[in-house]
Coordinates of C-alpha atoms in Angstrom, one line a residue:
X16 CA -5.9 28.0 -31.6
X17 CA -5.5 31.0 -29.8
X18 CA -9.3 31.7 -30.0
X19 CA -10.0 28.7 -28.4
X20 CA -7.0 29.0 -25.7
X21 CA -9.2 32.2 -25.0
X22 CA -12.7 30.6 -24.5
X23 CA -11.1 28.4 -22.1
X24 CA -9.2 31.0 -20.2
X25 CA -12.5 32.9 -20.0
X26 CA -14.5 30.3 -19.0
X27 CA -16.3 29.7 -21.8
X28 CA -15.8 26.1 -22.3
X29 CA -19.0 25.2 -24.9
X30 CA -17.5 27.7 -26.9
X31 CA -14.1 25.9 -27.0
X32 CA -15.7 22.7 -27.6
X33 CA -17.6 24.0 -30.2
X34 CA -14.8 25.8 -32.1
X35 CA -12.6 22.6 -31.6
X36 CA -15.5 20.3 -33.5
X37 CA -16.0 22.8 -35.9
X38 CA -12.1 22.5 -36.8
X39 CA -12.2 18.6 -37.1
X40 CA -14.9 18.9 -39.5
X41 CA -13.4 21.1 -41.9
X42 CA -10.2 19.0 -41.0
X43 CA -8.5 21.1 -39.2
X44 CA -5.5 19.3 -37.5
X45 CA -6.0 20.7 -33.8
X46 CA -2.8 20.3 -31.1
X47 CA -3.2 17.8 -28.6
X48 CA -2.3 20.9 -25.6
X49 CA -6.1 22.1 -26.8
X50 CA -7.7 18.7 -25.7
X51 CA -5.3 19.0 -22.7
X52 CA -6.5 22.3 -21.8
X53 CA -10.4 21.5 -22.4
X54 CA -10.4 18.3 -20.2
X55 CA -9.1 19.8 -17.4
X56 CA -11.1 22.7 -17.5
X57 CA -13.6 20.4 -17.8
X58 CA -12.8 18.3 -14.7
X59 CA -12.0 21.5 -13.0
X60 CA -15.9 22.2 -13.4
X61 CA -16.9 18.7 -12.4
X62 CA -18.4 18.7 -15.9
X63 CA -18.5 14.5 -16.3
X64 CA -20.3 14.5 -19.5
X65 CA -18.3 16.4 -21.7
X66 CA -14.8 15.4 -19.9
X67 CA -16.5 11.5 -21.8
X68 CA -17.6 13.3 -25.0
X69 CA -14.1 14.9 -25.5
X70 CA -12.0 12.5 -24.1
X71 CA -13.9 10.1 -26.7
X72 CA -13.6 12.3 -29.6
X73 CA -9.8 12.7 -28.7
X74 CA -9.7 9.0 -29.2
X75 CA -11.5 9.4 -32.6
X76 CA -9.2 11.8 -33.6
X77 CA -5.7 10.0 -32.9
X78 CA -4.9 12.3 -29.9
X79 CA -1.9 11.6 -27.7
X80 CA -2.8 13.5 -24.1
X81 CA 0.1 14.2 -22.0
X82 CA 1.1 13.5 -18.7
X83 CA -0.9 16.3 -16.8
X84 CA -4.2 15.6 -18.2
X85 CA -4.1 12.0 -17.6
X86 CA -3.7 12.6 -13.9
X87 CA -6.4 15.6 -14.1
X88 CA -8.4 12.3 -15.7
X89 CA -7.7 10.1 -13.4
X90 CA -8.4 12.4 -10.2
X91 CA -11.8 13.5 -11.9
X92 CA -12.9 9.6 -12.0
X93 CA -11.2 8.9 -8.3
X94 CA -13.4 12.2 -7.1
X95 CA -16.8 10.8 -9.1
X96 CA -15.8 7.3 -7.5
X97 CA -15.2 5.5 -10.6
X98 CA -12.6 3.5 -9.9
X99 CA -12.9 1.5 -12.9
X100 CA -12.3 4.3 -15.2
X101 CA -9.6 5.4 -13.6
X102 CA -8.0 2.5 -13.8
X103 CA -9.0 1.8 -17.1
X104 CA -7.3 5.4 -18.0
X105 CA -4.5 4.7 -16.1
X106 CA -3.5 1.1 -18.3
X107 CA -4.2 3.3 -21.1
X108 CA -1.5 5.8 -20.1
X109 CA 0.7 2.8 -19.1
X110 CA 0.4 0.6 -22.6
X111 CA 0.9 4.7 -24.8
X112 CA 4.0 4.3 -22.9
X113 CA 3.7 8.3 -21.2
X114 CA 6.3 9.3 -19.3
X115 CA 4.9 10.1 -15.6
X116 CA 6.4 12.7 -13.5
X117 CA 6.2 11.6 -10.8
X118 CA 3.7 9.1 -8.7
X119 CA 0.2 10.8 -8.2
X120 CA -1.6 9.3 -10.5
X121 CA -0.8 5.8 -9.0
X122 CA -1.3 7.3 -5.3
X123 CA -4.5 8.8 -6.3
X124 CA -5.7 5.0 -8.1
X125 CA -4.5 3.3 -4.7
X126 CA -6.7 5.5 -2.5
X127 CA -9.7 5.2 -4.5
X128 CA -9.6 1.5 -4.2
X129 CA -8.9 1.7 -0.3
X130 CA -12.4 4.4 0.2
X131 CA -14.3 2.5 -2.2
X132 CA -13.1 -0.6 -0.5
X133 CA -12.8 -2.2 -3.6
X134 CA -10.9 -5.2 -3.2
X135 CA -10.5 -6.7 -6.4
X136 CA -9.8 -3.6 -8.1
X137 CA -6.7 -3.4 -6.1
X138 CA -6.5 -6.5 -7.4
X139 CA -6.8 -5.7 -11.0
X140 CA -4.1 -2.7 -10.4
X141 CA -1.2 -5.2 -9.0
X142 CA -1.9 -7.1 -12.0
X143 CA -1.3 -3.9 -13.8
X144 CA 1.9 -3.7 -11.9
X145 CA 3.2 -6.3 -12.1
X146 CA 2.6 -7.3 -16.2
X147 CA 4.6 -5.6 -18.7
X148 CA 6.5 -2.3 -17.7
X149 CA 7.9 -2.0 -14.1
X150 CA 5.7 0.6 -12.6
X151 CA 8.2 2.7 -10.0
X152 CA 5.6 4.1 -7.4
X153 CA 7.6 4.6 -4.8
X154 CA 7.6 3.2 -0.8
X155 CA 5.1 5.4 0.1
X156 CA 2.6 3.9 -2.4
X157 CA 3.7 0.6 -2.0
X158 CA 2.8 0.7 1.6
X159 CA -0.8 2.2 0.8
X160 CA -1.2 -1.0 -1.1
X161 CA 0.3 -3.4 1.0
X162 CA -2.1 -1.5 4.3
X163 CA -4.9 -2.1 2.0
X164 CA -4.5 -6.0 1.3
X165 CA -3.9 -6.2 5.0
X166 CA -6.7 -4.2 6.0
X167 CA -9.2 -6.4 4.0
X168 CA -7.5 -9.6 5.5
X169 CA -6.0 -11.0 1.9
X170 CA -3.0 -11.5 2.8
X171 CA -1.5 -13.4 -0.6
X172 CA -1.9 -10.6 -2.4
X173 CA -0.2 -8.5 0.1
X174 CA 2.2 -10.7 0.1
X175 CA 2.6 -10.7 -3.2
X176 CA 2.0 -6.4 -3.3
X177 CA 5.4 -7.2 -0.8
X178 CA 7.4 -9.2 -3.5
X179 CA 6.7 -6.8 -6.3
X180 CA 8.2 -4.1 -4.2
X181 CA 11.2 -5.5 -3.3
X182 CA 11.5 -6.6 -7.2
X183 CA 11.5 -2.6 -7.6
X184 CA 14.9 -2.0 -5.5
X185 CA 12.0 -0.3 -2.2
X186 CA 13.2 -1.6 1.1
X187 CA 9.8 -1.9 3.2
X188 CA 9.9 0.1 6.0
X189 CA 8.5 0.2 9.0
X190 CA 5.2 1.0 7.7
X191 CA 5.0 -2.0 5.8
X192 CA 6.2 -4.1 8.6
X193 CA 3.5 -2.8 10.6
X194 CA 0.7 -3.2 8.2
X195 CA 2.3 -7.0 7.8
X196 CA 2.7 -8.3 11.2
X197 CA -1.4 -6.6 12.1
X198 CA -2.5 -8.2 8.9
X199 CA -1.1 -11.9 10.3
X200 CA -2.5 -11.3 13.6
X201 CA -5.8 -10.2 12.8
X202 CA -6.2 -13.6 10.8
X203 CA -4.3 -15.4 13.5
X204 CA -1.9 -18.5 13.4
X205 CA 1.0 -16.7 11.1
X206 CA 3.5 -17.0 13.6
X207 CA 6.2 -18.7 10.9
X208 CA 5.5 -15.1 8.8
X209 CA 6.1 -12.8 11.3
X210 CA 9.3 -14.6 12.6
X211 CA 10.1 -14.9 8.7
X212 CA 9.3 -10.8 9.0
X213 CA 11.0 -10.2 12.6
X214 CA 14.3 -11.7 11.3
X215 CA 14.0 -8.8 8.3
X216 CA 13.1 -6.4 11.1
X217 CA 16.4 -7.2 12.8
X218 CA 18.2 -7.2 9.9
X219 CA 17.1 -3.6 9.0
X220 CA 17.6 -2.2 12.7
X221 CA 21.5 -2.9 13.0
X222 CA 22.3 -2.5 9.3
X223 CA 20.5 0.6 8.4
X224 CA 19.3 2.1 12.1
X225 CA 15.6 1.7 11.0
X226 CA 13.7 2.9 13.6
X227 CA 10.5 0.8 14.9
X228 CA 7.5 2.4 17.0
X229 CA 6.3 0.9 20.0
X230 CA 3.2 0.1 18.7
X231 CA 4.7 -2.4 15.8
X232 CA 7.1 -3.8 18.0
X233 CA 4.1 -4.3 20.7
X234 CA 2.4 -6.4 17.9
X235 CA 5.0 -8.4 17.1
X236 CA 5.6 -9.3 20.8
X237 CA 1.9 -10.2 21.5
X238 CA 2.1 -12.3 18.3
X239 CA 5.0 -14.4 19.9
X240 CA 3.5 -14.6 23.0
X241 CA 0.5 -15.6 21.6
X242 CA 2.1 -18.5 19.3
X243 CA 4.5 -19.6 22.7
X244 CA 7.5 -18.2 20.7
X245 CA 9.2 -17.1 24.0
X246 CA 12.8 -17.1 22.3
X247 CA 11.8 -14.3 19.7
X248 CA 9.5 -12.8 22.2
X249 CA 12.6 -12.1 24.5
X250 CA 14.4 -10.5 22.0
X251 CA 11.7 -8.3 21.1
X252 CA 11.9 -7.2 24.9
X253 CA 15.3 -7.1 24.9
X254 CA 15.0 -4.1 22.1
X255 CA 12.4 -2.5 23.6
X256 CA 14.3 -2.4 27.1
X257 CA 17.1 -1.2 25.2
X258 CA 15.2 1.9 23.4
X259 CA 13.6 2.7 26.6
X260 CA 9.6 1.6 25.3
X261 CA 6.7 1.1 27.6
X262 CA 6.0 -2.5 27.3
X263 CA 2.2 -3.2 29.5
X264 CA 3.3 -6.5 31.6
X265 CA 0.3 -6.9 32.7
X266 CA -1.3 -7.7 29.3
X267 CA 1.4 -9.9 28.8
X268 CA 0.9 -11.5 32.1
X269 CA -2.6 -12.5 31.7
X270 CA -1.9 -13.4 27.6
X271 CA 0.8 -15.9 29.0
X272 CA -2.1 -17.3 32.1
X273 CA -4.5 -17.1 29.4
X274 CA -2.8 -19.7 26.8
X275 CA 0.3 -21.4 28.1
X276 CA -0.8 -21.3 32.2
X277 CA 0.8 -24.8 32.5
X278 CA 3.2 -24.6 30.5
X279 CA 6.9 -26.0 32.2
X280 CA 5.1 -26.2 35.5
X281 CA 6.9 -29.5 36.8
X282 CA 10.0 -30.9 36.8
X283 CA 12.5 -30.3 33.8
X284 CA 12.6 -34.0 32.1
X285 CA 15.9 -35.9 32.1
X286 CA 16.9 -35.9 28.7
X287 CA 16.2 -32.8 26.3
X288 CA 17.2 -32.0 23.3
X289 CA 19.4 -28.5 22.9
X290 CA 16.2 -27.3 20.9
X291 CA 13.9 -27.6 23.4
X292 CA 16.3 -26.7 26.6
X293 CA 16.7 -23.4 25.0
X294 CA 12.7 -23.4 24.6
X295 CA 12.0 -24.1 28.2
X296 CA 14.6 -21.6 29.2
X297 CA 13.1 -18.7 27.2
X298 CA 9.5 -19.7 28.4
X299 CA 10.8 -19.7 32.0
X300 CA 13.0 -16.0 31.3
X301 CA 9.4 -14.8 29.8
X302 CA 7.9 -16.1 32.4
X303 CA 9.7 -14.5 35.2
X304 CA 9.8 -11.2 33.1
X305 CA 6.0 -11.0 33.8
X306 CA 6.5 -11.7 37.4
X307 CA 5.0 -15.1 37.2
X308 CA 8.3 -16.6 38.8

C-alpha cells in the first residue's frame, strides 16, 4: 500500500493502477483510501478514461468511496459536462447513505444543470430531493435551483423547488423572492402569486428585518401596477418611500396611461361596495402619486 501511495504521490499513476490490479488478482484485499487517492489523481489529470475504468473496477470489487472522492467525481463529470453522470454518482452517494460534509457536491450538480441548461435534469435532481432522504443543501443552493426553474420559465417546478425548501426548515430570502416574483412576470398574469409572495415579503420585513433591494421591490411594484393592484402597489411605495429607494415615476406613469388610462375617469357611482371604494381610492392615491391628478 505504501508503494502504491508512492506512485501516486510521484505522479506515476499507471504504475498505481497497475500495482492495485495486480493485488486483486492475487486477491489482495486493497483499502478503499487507495481507490480514493487514484480517482482523484486521476481527475486531477483530467484523465476520463481511467477515472471509468477504476471507478468500475471499484464497483466490481465491493469498494465503499468516501465523501471526498465522490465530490472529486462529481466535479470531474460537471467539468467534462456530463451532467448525467454526475447525477447518476451523486444518487449513488445518496442511496450508500455517505455522510456529506458539507453541500458542494449538490452546489456543483445545481450549476451544471443551469450552464448546460438542462432543464429536465434539474428536474430529475428535485426528484432526487425530494424521494427518500431529506437532502439539507442549504439557502444558498436552494436559491440556485429555484433561479434556475425561473430562469427557464417552469414555474411548477419552482414552485415546487420552493415547497421542498421550506419542508427543510430554509426561510427563502430575498434571493428567492426575487428569482420568484421575475419568474411570474416574465410569464405574465401571476398577479394572485406575487400578492400570495408580497404578503410573505411583509411578513419577513417586520418580523425578522429582511432587507429587500430596490430592484426586487421595483418588480413587484410594476407587477401590481401592471395587474391594476393599486392597493398592494401603494404599499410597496409606501416601503420604498420609507427606506429612501429611487422609485422611476415616470415608468410608472406611462405603465398606468398605458393599461388602465380610463380607469375611474367619471363620476364615482352611487352605491359601492367597501371592496371596491377602497379599490378606487387606491387607483386614485396611485394615480396622483404619478402626477396624473
Amino acid at each position: 500500500m505504501d508503494v502504491i501511495n508512492t506512485c501516486i504521490s510521484l505522479g506515476r499513476l499507471d504504475q498505481a493502477h497497475d500495482l492495485l490490479d495486480e493485488m486483486h488478482l492475487a486477491g489482495v484485499r486493497t483499502s478503499s483510501s487507495l481507490y480514493d487517492s487514484l480517482l482523484k489523481a486521476y481527475c486531477k489529470e483530467n484523465r476520463a478514461g481511467e477515472v471509468t475504468s477504476l471507478l468500475r473496477d471499484a464497483r466490481k470489487a465491493g469498494i465503499q468511496l468516501d465523501a471526498s472522492c465522490y465530490e472529486a467525481l462529481i466535479q470531474f463529470r460537471v467539468l467534462e459536462k456530463d451532467t448525467p453522470g454526475a447525477l447518476n454518482l451523486f444518487k449513488e452517494m445518496k442511496e450508500a447513505k455517505i455522510p456529506r460534509g458539507g453541500h458542494r457536491e449538490f452546489d456543483m450538480l445545481v450549476k451544471g444543470c443551469t450552464k448546460g441548461g438542462e432543464a429536465y435534469l434539474m428536474a430529475k435532481l428535485l426528484q432526487e430531493i425530494q424521494e427518500g432522504q431529506n437532502v439539507d443543501s442549504g439557502v444558498h443552493d436552494w436559491n440556485n435551483v429555484i433561479h434556475f426553474f425561473c430562469k427557464k420559465r417552469l414555474m411548477q417546478d419552482a414552485e415546487k423547488a420552493l415547497k421542498k425548501m421550506r419542508s427543510l426548515g430554509h426561510a427563502p430570502n430575498a434571493q428567492t423572492f426575487h428569482s420568484m416574483v421575475t419568474g411570474y412576470a416574465a410569464i405574465g398574469g401571476k398577479y394572485i402569486e406575487v400578492t400570495e409572495l408580497w404578503g410573505e415579503m411583509k411578513s419577513f420585513a417586520f418580523s425578522s428585518g429582511m432587507k429587500f433591494d430596490p430592484e426586487l421591490l421595483d418588480a413587484v411594484l410594476y407587477t401590481f401596477v401592471r395587474g391594476g393592484f393599486f392597493v398592494r402597489a401603494n404599499e410597496v411605495v409606501e416601503l420604498m418611500e420609507e427606506r429612501k429607494m429611487f422609485i422611476d415615476k415616470y415608468k410608472y406613469r406611462t405603465l398606468f396611461l398605458k393599461y388602465h388610462k380610463t380607469l375611474y375617469k367619471g363620476k364615482a357611482p352611487k352605491f359601492q361596495t367597501e371592496s371596491q371604494l377602497k379599490k378606487r381610492e387606491a387607483a386614485l392615491t396611485f394615480k396622483k402619486w404619478v402626477g396624473l391628478c
